[in-house]
Amino acid sequence: AQTVTQSQPEMSVQEAETVTLSCTYDTSESDYYLFWYKQPPSRQMILVIRQEAYKQQNATENRFSVNFQKAAKSFSLKISDSQLGDAAMYFCAYRSANNAGNMLTFGGGTRLMVKP
Amino acid sequence: KAGVTQTPRYLIKTRGQQVTLSCSPISGHRSVSWYQQTPGQGLQFLFEYFSETQRNKGNFPGRFSGRQFSNSRSEMNVSTLELGDSALYLCASMAGTFMNTGELFFGEGSRLTVL
């Protein structure tokens, strides 16, 4: 079974600064997808960014980018120019490419606080 | 386009009772999955339905069950409630089928408190 670990329960960043959230995972599969989801205090989870394991290029979405290290099984999220609206719980998630369906395995989450 | 709608948003039950939660996916989405979120266990996958068939199931006891209707709306049921079932239950829908990397769209959840 796959596991996802987020070693930072809480992080804080000054507005306009850059912060990196860590995620490691364990799997014996070679083909899979990785995601970062954001859950603001209103609770609705939204997708921040996704990465296909077969792609070597790191995914980027505006101020959000990932550092995907497949051999190390590491998938960190970098948030540049942090904004107050970035404050939320962030979850790293894994999905097998070998399974029909969209079952996600989530990490424990990192609470990000943004200081004005 | 309306998002994923979950009802009820909040509910309180007592031990031994049963509860039914409802989820209406985004129009056109055929896949619906359910997750349980608790402070202790985090986010855990319950089950997924696609075209009225259960496609995946997580490691939960048989007290947890679900179904999907022909219009893709889904319900989950928990029987003989226990205190540990208190949680936020999240529903998510996706448009795609097999091997789809499409985005999961989550509802705001149903907060269940068991007394």
PDB file of C-alpha atoms in Angstrom:
ATOM      1  CA  ALA A   1       0.000   0.000   0.000  1.00  0.00           C
ATOM      2  CA  GLN A   2       1.093   3.510  -0.676  1.00  0.00           C
ATOM      3  CA  THR A   3       1.763   6.024   2.060  1.00  0.00           C
ATOM      4  CA  VAL A   4       2.155   9.779   1.949  1.00  0.00           C
ATOM      5  CA  THR A   5       3.972  11.729   4.657  1.00  0.00           C
ATOM      6  CA  GLN A   6       3.975  15.440   5.336  1.00  0.00           C
ATOM      7  CA  SER A   7       6.532  16.085   8.043  1.00  0.00           C
ATOM      8  CA  GLN A   8       5.590  19.707   8.734  1.00  0.00           C
ATOM      9  CA  PRO A   9       2.306  19.990  10.654  1.00  0.00           C
ATOM     10  CA  GLU A  10       2.539  23.793  10.587  1.00  0.00           C
ATOM     11  CA  MET A  11       4.447  26.367   8.613  1.00  0.00           C
ATOM     12  CA  SER A  12       4.371  30.121   8.594  1.00  0.00           C
ATOM     13  CA  VAL A  13       5.533  32.622   6.012  1.00  0.00           C
ATOM     14  CA  GLN A  14       5.657  36.365   5.737  1.00  0.00           C
ATOM     15  CA  GLU A  15       3.440  37.888   3.090  1.00  0.00           C
ATOM     16  CA  ALA A  16       5.296  38.222  -0.252  1.00  0.00           C
ATOM     17  CA  GLU A  17       7.925  35.678   0.822  1.00  0.00           C
ATOM     18  CA  THR A  18       8.460  32.151  -0.473  1.00  0.00           C
ATOM     19  CA  VAL A  19       7.669  28.960   1.413  1.00  0.00           C
ATOM     20  CA  THR A  20       8.216  25.292   0.621  1.00  0.00           C
ATOM     21  CA  LEU A  21       6.009  22.487   1.916  1.00  0.00           C
ATOM     22  CA  SER A  22       7.471  18.999   2.030  1.00  0.00           C
ATOM     23  CA  CYS A  23       5.952  15.700   1.015  1.00  0.00           C
ATOM     24  CA  THR A  24       7.406  12.238   0.711  1.00  0.00           C
ATOM     25  CA  TYR A  25       5.670   9.099  -0.407  1.00  0.00           C
ATOM     26  CA  ASP A  26       6.286   5.414  -0.545  1.00  0.00           C
ATOM     27  CA  THR A  27       5.238   3.230  -3.450  1.00  0.00           C
ATOM     28  CA  SER A  28       6.451   0.287  -5.457  1.00  0.00           C
ATOM     29  CA  GLU A  29       4.698   1.525  -8.573  1.00  0.00           C
ATOM     30  CA  SER A  30       6.435   3.348 -11.395  1.00  0.00           C
ATOM     31  CA  ASP A  31       3.410   5.104 -12.827  1.00  0.00           C
ATOM     32  CA  TYR A  32       1.315   7.393 -10.670  1.00  0.00           C
ATOM     33  CA  TYR A  33       0.101  10.933 -10.151  1.00  0.00           C
ATOM     34  CA  LEU A  34       0.822  13.374  -7.359  1.00  0.00           C
ATOM     35  CA  PHE A  35      -1.295  16.295  -6.263  1.00  0.00           C
ATOM     36  CA  TRP A  36      -1.329  19.198  -3.875  1.00  0.00           C
ATOM     37  CA  TYR A  37      -4.725  20.212  -2.562  1.00  0.00           C
ATOM     38  CA  LYS A  38      -5.599  23.300  -0.561  1.00  0.00           C
ATOM     39  CA  GLN A  39      -8.317  23.336   2.070  1.00  0.00           C
ATOM     40  CA  PRO A  40      -9.157  26.867   3.274  1.00  0.00           C
ATOM     41  CA  PRO A  41     -11.051  27.391   6.519  1.00  0.00           C
ATOM     42  CA  SER A  42     -14.339  27.154   4.573  1.00  0.00           C
ATOM     43  CA  ARG A  43     -13.357  23.471   4.095  1.00  0.00           C
ATOM     44  CA  GLN A  44     -13.809  23.060   0.350  1.00  0.00           C
ATOM     45  CA  MET A  45     -10.732  21.370  -1.040  1.00  0.00           C
ATOM     46  CA  ILE A  46      -9.351  22.689  -4.293  1.00  0.00           C
ATOM     47  CA  LEU A  47      -6.609  21.367  -6.530  1.00  0.00           C
ATOM     48  CA  VAL A  48      -3.457  23.473  -6.512  1.00  0.00           C
ATOM     49  CA  ILE A  49      -1.185  21.522  -8.815  1.00  0.00           C
ATOM     50  CA  ARG A  50      -0.640  18.017 -10.182  1.00  0.00           C
ATOM     51  CA  GLN A  51       2.303  16.064 -11.497  1.00  0.00           C
ATOM     52  CA  GLU A  52       2.438  12.947 -13.639  1.00  0.00           C
ATOM     53  CA  ALA A  53       5.258  10.663 -12.539  1.00  0.00           C
ATOM     54  CA  TYR A  54       6.368   9.946 -16.096  1.00  0.00           C
ATOM     55  CA  LYS A  55       7.035  13.635 -16.713  1.00  0.00           C
ATOM     56  CA  GLN A  56      10.482  14.822 -15.718  1.00  0.00           C
ATOM     57  CA  GLN A  57       9.547  18.469 -15.944  1.00  0.00           C
ATOM     58  CA  ASN A  58       8.270  19.967 -12.717  1.00  0.00           C
ATOM     59  CA  ALA A  59       4.724  21.290 -12.850  1.00  0.00           C
ATOM     60  CA  THR A  60       4.095  25.021 -12.419  1.00  0.00           C
ATOM     61  CA  GLU A  61       0.867  26.943 -11.915  1.00  0.00           C
ATOM     62  CA  ASN A  62       1.406  30.674 -11.543  1.00  0.00           C
ATOM     63  CA  ARG A  63       2.937  31.214  -8.084  1.00  0.00           C
ATOM     64  CA  PHE A  64       2.884  27.495  -7.290  1.00  0.00           C
ATOM     65  CA  SER A  65       5.547  25.065  -8.412  1.00  0.00           C
ATOM     66  CA  VAL A  66       6.718  21.625  -7.385  1.00  0.00           C
ATOM     67  CA  ASN A  67      10.072  19.947  -6.989  1.00  0.00           C
ATOM     68  CA  PHE A  68       9.465  16.355  -8.014  1.00  0.00           C
ATOM     69  CA  GLN A  69      12.295  13.965  -7.201  1.00  0.00           C
ATOM     70  CA  LYS A  70      11.104  10.540  -8.326  1.00  0.00           C
ATOM     71  CA  ALA A  71      14.102   8.564  -7.127  1.00  0.00           C
ATOM     72  CA  ALA A  72      13.895  10.159  -3.705  1.00  0.00           C
ATOM     73  CA  LYS A  73      10.078   9.879  -3.700  1.00  0.00           C
ATOM     74  CA  SER A  74       9.800  13.514  -2.793  1.00  0.00           C
ATOM     75  CA  PHE A  75       7.235  16.039  -3.979  1.00  0.00           C
ATOM     76  CA  SER A  76       7.537  19.483  -2.426  1.00  0.00           C
ATOM     77  CA  LEU A  77       5.370  22.518  -3.108  1.00  0.00           C
ATOM     78  CA  LYS A  78       6.847  25.982  -3.428  1.00  0.00           C
ATOM     79  CA  ILE A  79       4.628  29.014  -3.027  1.00  0.00           C
ATOM     80  CA  SER A  80       6.175  32.229  -4.243  1.00  0.00           C
ATOM     81  CA  ASP A  81       5.045  35.742  -3.343  1.00  0.00           C
ATOM     82  CA  SER A  82       2.804  34.378  -0.578  1.00  0.00           C
ATOM     83  CA  GLN A  83      -0.546  36.052  -0.155  1.00  0.00           C
ATOM     84  CA  LEU A  84      -2.937  36.183   2.796  1.00  0.00           C
ATOM     85  CA  GLY A  85      -5.351  34.044   0.803  1.00  0.00           C
ATOM     86  CA  ASP A  86      -2.799  31.241   0.700  1.00  0.00           C
ATOM     87  CA  ALA A  87      -3.428  30.534   4.379  1.00  0.00           C
ATOM     88  CA  ALA A  88      -4.976  27.060   4.523  1.00  0.00           C
ATOM     89  CA  MET A  89      -4.332  23.375   5.087  1.00  0.00           C
ATOM     90  CA  TYR A  90      -2.321  21.843   2.286  1.00  0.00           C
ATOM     91  CA  PHE A  91      -2.539  18.161   1.504  1.00  0.00           C
ATOM     92  CA  CYS A  92      -0.232  16.122  -0.637  1.00  0.00           C
ATOM     93  CA  ALA A  93      -1.947  13.199  -2.372  1.00  0.00           C
ATOM     94  CA  TYR A  94      -1.009  10.140  -4.397  1.00  0.00           C
ATOM     95  CA  ARG A  95      -3.007   8.316  -7.012  1.00  0.00           C
ATOM     96  CA  SER A  96      -2.011   5.103  -8.742  1.00  0.00           C
ATOM     97  CA  ALA A  97      -2.069   5.043 -12.531  1.00  0.00           C
ATOM     98  CA  ASN A  98      -2.691   1.309 -12.460  1.00  0.00           C
ATOM     99  CA  ASN A  99      -6.084   1.446 -10.845  1.00  0.00           C
ATOM    100  CA  ALA A 100      -9.301   2.284 -12.605  1.00  0.00           C
ATOM    101  CA  GLY A 101     -10.673   5.050 -10.522  1.00  0.00           C
ATOM    102  CA  ASN A 102      -9.635   8.088  -8.599  1.00  0.00           C
ATOM    103  CA  MET A 103      -8.787   6.841  -5.123  1.00  0.00           C
ATOM    104  CA  LEU A 104      -6.393   9.276  -3.487  1.00  0.00           C
ATOM    105  CA  THR A 105      -4.054   8.600  -0.595  1.00  0.00           C
ATOM    106  CA  PHE A 106      -3.511  11.792   1.375  1.00  0.00           C
ATOM    107  CA  GLY A 107      -0.768  12.960   3.657  1.00  0.00           C
ATOM    108  CA  GLY A 108      -1.574  14.327   7.088  1.00  0.00           C
ATOM    109  CA  GLY A 109      -1.553  17.926   5.922  1.00  0.00           C
ATOM    110  CA  THR A 110       0.424  21.087   6.630  1.00  0.00           C
ATOM    111  CA  ARG A 111      -1.249  24.158   8.062  1.00  0.00           C
ATOM    112  CA  LEU A 112       0.171  27.245   6.393  1.00  0.00           C
ATOM    113  CA  MET A 113      -0.115  30.582   8.138  1.00  0.00           C
ATOM    114  CA  VAL A 114       0.647  33.794   6.285  1.00  0.00           C
ATOM    115  CA  LYS A 115       1.733  36.792   8.338  1.00  0.00           C
ATOM    116  CA  PRO A 116       0.935  40.265   7.070  1.00  0.00           C
TER     117      PRO A 116
ATOM    118  CA  LYS B   1     -21.894  25.442 -13.408  1.00  0.00           C
ATOM    119  CA  ALA B   2     -22.976  24.352  -9.951  1.00  0.00           C
ATOM    120  CA  GLY B   3     -20.348  22.699  -7.789  1.00  0.00           C
ATOM    121  CA  VAL B   4     -20.543  19.517  -5.764  1.00  0.00           C
ATOM    122  CA  THR B   5     -23.419  19.788  -3.315  1.00  0.00           C
ATOM    123  CA  GLN B   6     -23.547  17.865  -0.076  1.00  0.00           C
ATOM    124  CA  THR B   7     -26.480  17.647   2.288  1.00  0.00           C
ATOM    125  CA  PRO B   8     -26.943  18.029   5.137  1.00  0.00           C
ATOM    126  CA  ARG B   9     -24.060  20.302   6.055  1.00  0.00           C
ATOM    127  CA  TYR B  10     -24.299  19.584   9.760  1.00  0.00           C
ATOM    128  CA  LEU B  11     -26.001  16.869  11.733  1.00  0.00           C
ATOM    129  CA  ILE B  12     -25.979  15.430  15.211  1.00  0.00           C
ATOM    130  CA  LYS B  13     -26.805  11.809  15.944  1.00  0.00           C
ATOM    131  CA  THR B  14     -26.570   9.519  18.947  1.00  0.00           C
ATOM    132  CA  ARG B  15     -24.744   6.232  19.195  1.00  0.00           C
ATOM    133  CA  GLY B  16     -26.554   3.341  17.593  1.00  0.00           C
ATOM    134  CA  GLN B  17     -28.481   5.466  15.129  1.00  0.00           C
ATOM    135  CA  GLN B  18     -27.896   5.461  11.416  1.00  0.00           C
ATOM    136  CA  VAL B  19     -27.281   8.349   9.041  1.00  0.00           C
ATOM    137  CA  THR B  20     -27.552   8.972   5.321  1.00  0.00           C
ATOM    138  CA  LEU B  21     -25.527  11.648   3.574  1.00  0.00           C
ATOM    139  CA  SER B  22     -26.183  12.870   0.076  1.00  0.00           C
ATOM    140  CA  CYS B  23     -23.919  14.153  -2.663  1.00  0.00           C
ATOM    141  CA  SER B  24     -24.868  15.722  -5.984  1.00  0.00           C
ATOM    142  CA  PRO B  25     -21.873  15.844  -8.328  1.00  0.00           C
ATOM    143  CA  ILE B  26     -21.156  18.446 -10.919  1.00  0.00           C
ATOM    144  CA  SER B  27     -23.414  18.000 -13.915  1.00  0.00           C
ATOM    145  CA  GLY B  28     -21.884  15.497 -16.329  1.00  0.00           C
ATOM    146  CA  HIS B  29     -19.553  13.964 -13.765  1.00  0.00           C
ATOM    147  CA  ARG B  30     -19.971  10.214 -13.495  1.00  0.00           C
ATOM    148  CA  SER B  31     -17.483   9.419 -10.753  1.00  0.00           C
ATOM    149  CA  VAL B  32     -18.252  10.144  -7.118  1.00  0.00           C
ATOM    150  CA  SER B  33     -15.949   9.308  -4.242  1.00  0.00           C
ATOM    151  CA  TRP B  34     -16.275   9.730  -0.491  1.00  0.00           C
ATOM    152  CA  TYR B  35     -13.657  10.572   2.113  1.00  0.00           C
ATOM    153  CA  GLN B  36     -13.732  10.746   5.888  1.00  0.00           C
ATOM    154  CA  GLN B  37     -11.720  13.532   7.515  1.00  0.00           C
ATOM    155  CA  THR B  38     -10.867  13.427  11.220  1.00  0.00           C
ATOM    156  CA  PRO B  39      -8.174  15.193  13.260  1.00  0.00           C
ATOM    157  CA  GLY B  40      -6.645  11.871  14.280  1.00  0.00           C
ATOM    158  CA  GLN B  41      -6.773   9.834  11.073  1.00  0.00           C
ATOM    159  CA  GLY B  42      -6.715  12.617   8.508  1.00  0.00           C
ATOM    160  CA  LEU B  43      -8.323  12.069   5.142  1.00  0.00           C
ATOM    161  CA  GLN B  44      -9.261   8.495   4.425  1.00  0.00           C
ATOM    162  CA  PHE B  45     -10.857   7.077   1.298  1.00  0.00           C
ATOM    163  CA  LEU B  46     -14.201   5.395   1.846  1.00  0.00           C
ATOM    164  CA  PHE B  47     -15.411   4.337  -1.609  1.00  0.00           C
ATOM    165  CA  GLU B  48     -15.888   5.431  -5.181  1.00  0.00           C
ATOM    166  CA  TYR B  49     -18.789   4.938  -7.539  1.00  0.00           C
ATOM    167  CA  PHE B  50     -18.813   5.159 -11.298  1.00  0.00           C
ATOM    168  CA  SER B  51     -21.929   4.608 -13.385  1.00  0.00           C
ATOM    169  CA  GLU B  52     -23.801   3.188 -10.393  1.00  0.00           C
ATOM    170  CA  THR B  53     -21.070   0.611  -9.647  1.00  0.00           C
ATOM    171  CA  GLN B  54     -18.679   0.654  -6.747  1.00  0.00           C
ATOM    172  CA  ARG B  55     -15.253   0.847  -8.333  1.00  0.00           C
ATOM    173  CA  ASN B  56     -13.023   1.104  -5.273  1.00  0.00           C
ATOM    174  CA  LYS B  57     -13.476   0.602  -1.569  1.00  0.00           C
ATOM    175  CA  GLY B  58     -11.359   1.732   1.333  1.00  0.00           C
ATOM    176  CA  ASN B  59     -10.649  -0.078   4.561  1.00  0.00           C
ATOM    177  CA  PHE B  60     -13.785   0.701   6.507  1.00  0.00           C
ATOM    178  CA  PRO B  61     -16.189  -1.687   8.273  1.00  0.00           C
ATOM    179  CA  GLY B  62     -19.353  -2.877   6.619  1.00  0.00           C
ATOM    180  CA  ARG B  63     -21.360  -0.312   8.600  1.00  0.00           C
ATOM    181  CA  PHE B  64     -20.274   2.141   5.937  1.00  0.00           C
ATOM    182  CA  SER B  65     -22.049   1.708   2.645  1.00  0.00           C
ATOM    183  CA  GLY B  66     -22.939   3.751  -0.371  1.00  0.00           C
ATOM    184  CA  ARG B  67     -24.725   3.789  -3.649  1.00  0.00           C
ATOM    185  CA  GLN B  68     -25.024   5.828  -6.781  1.00  0.00           C
ATOM    186  CA  PHE B  69     -28.139   6.559  -8.751  1.00  0.00           C
ATOM    187  CA  SER B  70     -28.624   6.783 -12.490  1.00  0.00           C
ATOM    188  CA  ASN B  71     -28.338  10.586 -12.341  1.00  0.00           C
ATOM    189  CA  SER B  72     -24.904  10.152 -10.667  1.00  0.00           C
ATOM    190  CA  ARG B  73     -26.112  11.432  -7.310  1.00  0.00           C
ATOM    191  CA  SER B  74     -24.651   9.398  -4.498  1.00  0.00           C
ATOM    192  CA  GLU B  75     -25.548   8.578  -0.938  1.00  0.00           C
ATOM    193  CA  MET B  76     -23.521   7.091   1.828  1.00  0.00           C
ATOM    194  CA  ASN B  77     -24.971   5.422   4.869  1.00  0.00           C
ATOM    195  CA  VAL B  78     -23.457   4.679   8.236  1.00  0.00           C
ATOM    196  CA  SER B  79     -25.360   2.274  10.447  1.00  0.00           C
ATOM    197  CA  THR B  80     -25.016   1.686  14.183  1.00  0.00           C
ATOM    198  CA  LEU B  81     -23.122   4.909  14.697  1.00  0.00           C
ATOM    199  CA  GLU B  82     -20.136   4.997  17.033  1.00  0.00           C
ATOM    200  CA  LEU B  83     -18.499   7.985  18.678  1.00  0.00           C
ATOM    201  CA  GLY B  84     -15.498   7.525  16.378  1.00  0.00           C
ATOM    202  CA  ASP B  85     -17.658   8.127  13.332  1.00  0.00           C
ATOM    203  CA  SER B  86     -17.752  11.820  14.193  1.00  0.00           C
ATOM    204  CA  ALA B  87     -16.039  13.420  11.226  1.00  0.00           C
ATOM    205  CA  LEU B  88     -16.281  15.617   8.208  1.00  0.00           C
ATOM    206  CA  TYR B  89     -17.448  13.519   5.269  1.00  0.00           C
ATOM    207  CA  LEU B  90     -16.295  14.846   1.933  1.00  0.00           C
ATOM    208  CA  CYS B  91     -17.669  13.961  -1.446  1.00  0.00           C
ATOM    209  CA  ALA B  92     -15.732  14.519  -4.663  1.00  0.00           C
ATOM    210  CA  SER B  93     -16.693  14.164  -8.288  1.00  0.00           C
ATOM    211  CA  MET B  94     -14.724  13.777 -11.460  1.00  0.00           C
ATOM    212  CA  ALA B  95     -15.694  13.752 -15.095  1.00  0.00           C
ATOM    213  CA  GLY B  96     -13.274  11.175 -16.372  1.00  0.00           C
ATOM    214  CA  THR B  97     -13.170   7.464 -16.703  1.00  0.00           C
ATOM    215  CA  PHE B  98     -10.295   5.013 -16.630  1.00  0.00           C
ATOM    216  CA  MET B  99      -6.779   6.418 -16.374  1.00  0.00           C
ATOM    217  CA  ASN B 100      -8.069   9.933 -16.269  1.00  0.00           C
ATOM    218  CA  THR B 101      -5.916  12.491 -14.552  1.00  0.00           C
ATOM    219  CA  GLY B 102      -8.766  14.883 -14.270  1.00  0.00           C
ATOM    220  CA  GLU B 103      -9.318  17.118 -11.325  1.00  0.00           C
ATOM    221  CA  LEU B 104     -11.363  15.991  -8.362  1.00  0.00           C
ATOM    222  CA  PHE B 105     -13.923  18.583  -7.326  1.00  0.00           C
ATOM    223  CA  PHE B 106     -14.840  18.462  -3.663  1.00  0.00           C
ATOM    224  CA  GLY B 107     -17.967  19.500  -1.871  1.00  0.00           C
ATOM    225  CA  GLU B 108     -17.920  21.450   1.382  1.00  0.00           C
ATOM    226  CA  GLY B 109     -18.640  18.329   3.375  1.00  0.00           C
ATOM    227  CA  SER B 110     -21.146  17.059   5.894  1.00  0.00           C
ATOM    228  CA  ARG B 111     -20.089  17.498   9.504  1.00  0.00           C
ATOM    229  CA  LEU B 112     -21.378  14.552  11.543  1.00  0.00           C
ATOM    230  CA  THR B 113     -21.281  14.628  15.324  1.00  0.00           C
ATOM    231  CA  VAL B 114     -22.121  11.449  17.210  1.00  0.00           C
ATOM    232  CA  LEU B 115     -23.077  11.857  20.872  1.00  0.00           C
TER     233      LEU B 115
END
